[in-house]
Amino acid sequence: GAQIAGRRDFAADEILPLKDPRVQAMELATQLYRLLLEKFPDMATMEVIDAILTRGDHNRMDTALVKTGLAAETNSFLNDTEEQGFYALGAFVASGKEPETVATEMDRALGRLRAQGPTLDELTEAGRARGRQQSRICLGRSPGADRQSPRR
């Protein structure tokens, strides 16, 4: 069972109703960016940007949000359609922190990437992550499977 403050509160396989006092809601900070395909015709570029921001041990969102204690977890979603797509960055806000602070820090991390560009190490890691994603597509696995699991 799960342990909270040194005592057993619930079994790991027990499903608690949302109104149970042991269930605490987590706030989610999300930033949504619209992709105009006339300006972003190459989604591979967005996949590399997403990898730099959200994948790997030293990704920029975890560095800016999780490792600083602002968020418990980060996530992303890249959606491309023929006419218009979007890129969403999200983070589960850490207890006692404000969603607005987390959202501001997301924007700052993205701004630093725009201003400074990626490092060679980030590009190398992003290429590896993209290669793993392509391998999963060839094997018939979901390309978003990595992004749906918690990043810590």
mmCIF file of C-alpha atoms in Angstrom:
data_model
loop_
_atom_site.group_PDB
_atom_site.id
_atom_site.type_symbol
_atom_site.label_atom_id
_atom_site.label_comp_id
_atom_site.label_asym_id
_atom_site.label_seq_id
_atom_site.Cartn_x
_atom_site.Cartn_y
_atom_site.Cartn_z
ATOM 1 C CA GLY A 1 0.000 0.000 0.000
ATOM 2 C CA ALA A 2 0.937 3.633 -0.331
ATOM 3 C CA GLN A 3 2.503 5.377 2.623
ATOM 4 C CA ILE A 4 1.767 8.976 3.458
ATOM 5 C CA ALA A 5 3.522 10.553 6.453
ATOM 6 C CA GLY A 6 4.606 7.121 7.665
ATOM 7 C CA ARG A 7 1.180 5.491 7.801
ATOM 8 C CA ARG A 8 -0.711 3.238 5.408
ATOM 9 C CA ASP A 9 -3.571 5.267 3.938
ATOM 10 C CA PHE A 10 -4.746 3.167 1.013
ATOM 11 C CA ALA A 11 -3.877 0.074 -0.969
ATOM 12 C CA ALA A 12 -1.960 0.650 -4.192
ATOM 13 C CA ASP A 13 -4.715 -1.069 -6.191
ATOM 14 C CA GLU A 14 -7.560 0.703 -4.362
ATOM 15 C CA ILE A 15 -9.451 3.237 -6.455
ATOM 16 C CA LEU A 16 -10.506 6.224 -4.409
ATOM 17 C CA PRO A 17 -13.516 8.363 -5.360
ATOM 18 C CA LEU A 18 -12.629 11.966 -6.141
ATOM 19 C CA LYS A 19 -14.616 13.223 -3.139
ATOM 20 C CA ASP A 20 -12.522 11.098 -0.746
ATOM 21 C CA PRO A 21 -10.566 13.446 1.596
ATOM 22 C CA ARG A 22 -7.355 11.522 0.845
ATOM 23 C CA VAL A 23 -7.545 12.619 -2.811
ATOM 24 C CA GLN A 24 -5.861 15.951 -3.454
ATOM 25 C CA ALA A 25 -6.333 17.728 -6.743
ATOM 26 C CA MET A 26 -3.208 18.799 -8.602
ATOM 27 C CA GLU A 27 -3.268 21.991 -10.586
ATOM 28 C CA LEU A 28 -2.130 21.866 -14.182
ATOM 29 C CA ALA A 29 -0.371 24.769 -15.848
ATOM 30 C CA THR A 30 -0.638 24.603 -19.633
ATOM 31 C CA GLN A 31 0.687 26.799 -22.387
ATOM 32 C CA LEU A 32 -0.761 26.299 -25.859
ATOM 33 C CA TYR A 33 1.041 27.520 -28.980
ATOM 34 C CA ARG A 34 -0.678 27.628 -32.357
ATOM 35 C CA LEU A 35 1.340 26.311 -35.300
ATOM 36 C CA LEU A 36 0.679 27.991 -38.612
ATOM 37 C CA LEU A 37 1.750 25.465 -41.191
ATOM 38 C CA GLU A 38 2.659 28.186 -43.695
ATOM 39 C CA LYS A 39 5.415 29.154 -41.236
ATOM 40 C CA PHE A 40 6.103 25.625 -39.910
ATOM 41 C CA PRO A 41 5.886 23.307 -42.900
ATOM 42 C CA ASP A 42 8.466 20.923 -41.397
ATOM 43 C CA MET A 43 7.010 19.059 -38.419
ATOM 44 C CA ALA A 44 10.339 17.265 -37.951
ATOM 45 C CA THR A 45 11.681 20.586 -36.661
ATOM 46 C CA MET A 46 8.875 20.748 -34.104
ATOM 47 C CA GLU A 47 9.620 17.164 -33.046
ATOM 48 C CA VAL A 48 13.235 18.163 -32.354
ATOM 49 C CA ILE A 49 12.099 21.249 -30.411
ATOM 50 C CA ASP A 50 9.706 19.059 -28.410
ATOM 51 C CA ALA A 51 12.507 16.591 -27.639
ATOM 52 C CA ILE A 52 14.775 19.400 -26.416
ATOM 53 C CA LEU A 53 12.019 20.819 -24.237
ATOM 54 C CA THR A 54 10.486 17.639 -22.810
ATOM 55 C CA ARG A 55 12.513 14.459 -23.348
ATOM 56 C CA GLY A 56 15.709 13.092 -21.877
ATOM 57 C CA ASP A 57 17.321 13.487 -18.484
ATOM 58 C CA HIS A 58 18.299 17.129 -18.975
ATOM 59 C CA ASN A 59 15.357 18.517 -20.942
ATOM 60 C CA ARG A 60 14.602 22.193 -20.517
ATOM 61 C CA MET A 61 11.142 21.879 -18.960
ATOM 62 C CA ASP A 62 12.291 19.477 -16.246
ATOM 63 C CA THR A 63 15.333 21.669 -15.579
ATOM 64 C CA ALA A 64 13.208 24.819 -15.304
ATOM 65 C CA LEU A 65 10.211 23.357 -13.490
ATOM 66 C CA VAL A 66 10.741 19.979 -11.814
ATOM 67 C CA LYS A 67 14.325 20.363 -10.633
ATOM 68 C CA THR A 68 13.496 23.798 -9.181
ATOM 69 C CA GLY A 69 10.472 22.451 -7.292
ATOM 70 C CA LEU A 70 7.862 24.430 -9.238
ATOM 71 C CA ALA A 71 6.262 21.331 -10.802
ATOM 72 C CA ALA A 72 5.940 17.647 -10.019
ATOM 73 C CA GLU A 73 5.916 16.542 -13.658
ATOM 74 C CA THR A 74 5.973 17.996 -17.178
ATOM 75 C CA ASN A 75 4.336 16.862 -20.402
ATOM 76 C CA SER A 76 3.789 17.922 -23.975
ATOM 77 C CA PHE A 77 1.527 17.270 -26.934
ATOM 78 C CA LEU A 78 2.335 18.070 -30.548
ATOM 79 C CA ASN A 79 -0.652 18.023 -32.897
ATOM 80 C CA ASP A 80 -0.245 18.645 -36.595
ATOM 81 C CA THR A 81 -3.132 18.855 -39.010
ATOM 82 C CA GLU A 82 -3.214 19.854 -42.659
ATOM 83 C CA GLU A 83 -4.492 23.357 -41.950
ATOM 84 C CA GLN A 84 -3.324 24.205 -38.459
ATOM 85 C CA GLY A 85 -1.746 22.471 -35.504
ATOM 86 C CA PHE A 86 -0.788 23.238 -31.947
ATOM 87 C CA TYR A 87 1.916 22.509 -29.443
ATOM 88 C CA ALA A 88 0.962 22.201 -25.785
ATOM 89 C CA LEU A 89 3.335 22.255 -22.837
ATOM 90 C CA GLY A 90 1.974 21.248 -19.469
ATOM 91 C CA ALA A 91 3.122 20.757 -15.906
ATOM 92 C CA PHE A 92 1.513 19.451 -12.753
ATOM 93 C CA VAL A 93 2.054 22.330 -10.350
ATOM 94 C CA ALA A 94 3.900 21.406 -7.160
ATOM 95 C CA SER A 95 2.080 21.792 -3.861
ATOM 96 C CA GLY A 96 2.162 25.371 -2.653
ATOM 97 C CA LYS A 97 3.200 26.828 -6.012
ATOM 98 C CA GLU A 98 1.110 29.026 -8.301
ATOM 99 C CA PRO A 99 0.094 27.913 -11.815
ATOM 100 C CA GLU A 100 0.842 31.415 -13.146
ATOM 101 C CA THR A 101 4.438 31.161 -11.907
ATOM 102 C CA VAL A 102 4.844 27.787 -13.622
ATOM 103 C CA ALA A 103 3.326 29.087 -16.879
ATOM 104 C CA THR A 104 5.642 32.110 -16.808
ATOM 105 C CA GLU A 105 8.662 29.855 -16.301
ATOM 106 C CA MET A 106 7.541 27.682 -19.250
ATOM 107 C CA ASP A 107 7.484 30.788 -21.446
ATOM 108 C CA ARG A 108 10.932 31.822 -20.176
ATOM 109 C CA ALA A 109 12.413 28.388 -20.962
ATOM 110 C CA LEU A 110 10.966 28.515 -24.467
ATOM 111 C CA GLY A 111 12.240 32.092 -24.863
ATOM 112 C CA ARG A 112 15.755 30.997 -23.866
ATOM 113 C CA LEU A 113 15.644 28.248 -26.501
ATOM 114 C CA ARG A 114 14.554 30.797 -29.116
ATOM 115 C CA ALA A 115 17.206 33.325 -28.101
ATOM 116 C CA GLN A 116 20.163 31.014 -27.523
ATOM 117 C CA GLY A 117 19.309 28.072 -29.756
ATOM 118 C CA PRO A 118 19.931 24.461 -28.797
ATOM 119 C CA THR A 119 23.263 23.121 -27.633
ATOM 120 C CA LEU A 120 25.068 20.396 -29.555
ATOM 121 C CA ASP A 121 24.287 17.957 -26.708
ATOM 122 C CA GLU A 122 20.585 18.809 -26.919
ATOM 123 C CA LEU A 123 20.536 18.248 -30.685
ATOM 124 C CA THR A 124 22.320 14.928 -30.284
ATOM 125 C CA GLU A 125 19.861 13.744 -27.606
ATOM 126 C CA ALA A 126 16.892 14.989 -29.646
ATOM 127 C CA GLY A 127 18.148 13.033 -32.657
ATOM 128 C CA ARG A 128 18.379 9.894 -30.543
ATOM 129 C CA ALA A 129 14.875 10.462 -29.144
ATOM 130 C CA ARG A 130 13.499 11.036 -32.635
ATOM 131 C CA GLY A 131 15.246 7.887 -33.881
ATOM 132 C CA ARG A 132 13.633 5.861 -31.080
ATOM 133 C CA GLN A 133 10.273 7.376 -31.986
ATOM 134 C CA GLN A 134 10.713 6.447 -35.660
ATOM 135 C CA SER A 135 11.641 2.890 -34.640
ATOM 136 C CA ARG A 136 8.414 2.604 -32.625
ATOM 137 C CA ILE A 137 6.394 3.811 -35.625
ATOM 138 C CA CYS A 138 8.035 1.167 -37.825
ATOM 139 C CA LEU A 139 7.230 -1.475 -35.209
ATOM 140 C CA GLY A 140 3.631 -0.309 -34.970
ATOM 141 C CA ARG A 141 3.890 1.219 -31.485
ATOM 142 C CA SER A 142 2.421 4.561 -30.590
ATOM 143 C CA PRO A 143 4.887 7.437 -31.172
ATOM 144 C CA GLY A 144 3.509 9.350 -28.175
ATOM 145 C CA ALA A 145 4.006 6.507 -25.690
ATOM 146 C CA ASP A 146 7.177 8.105 -24.273
ATOM 147 C CA ARG A 147 5.479 11.447 -23.733
ATOM 148 C CA GLN A 148 2.502 10.018 -21.880
ATOM 149 C CA SER A 149 4.539 8.565 -19.045
ATOM 150 C CA PRO A 150 5.620 10.787 -16.139
ATOM 151 C CA ARG A 151 8.892 12.619 -16.554
ATOM 152 C CA ARG A 152 10.882 13.087 -13.401
#
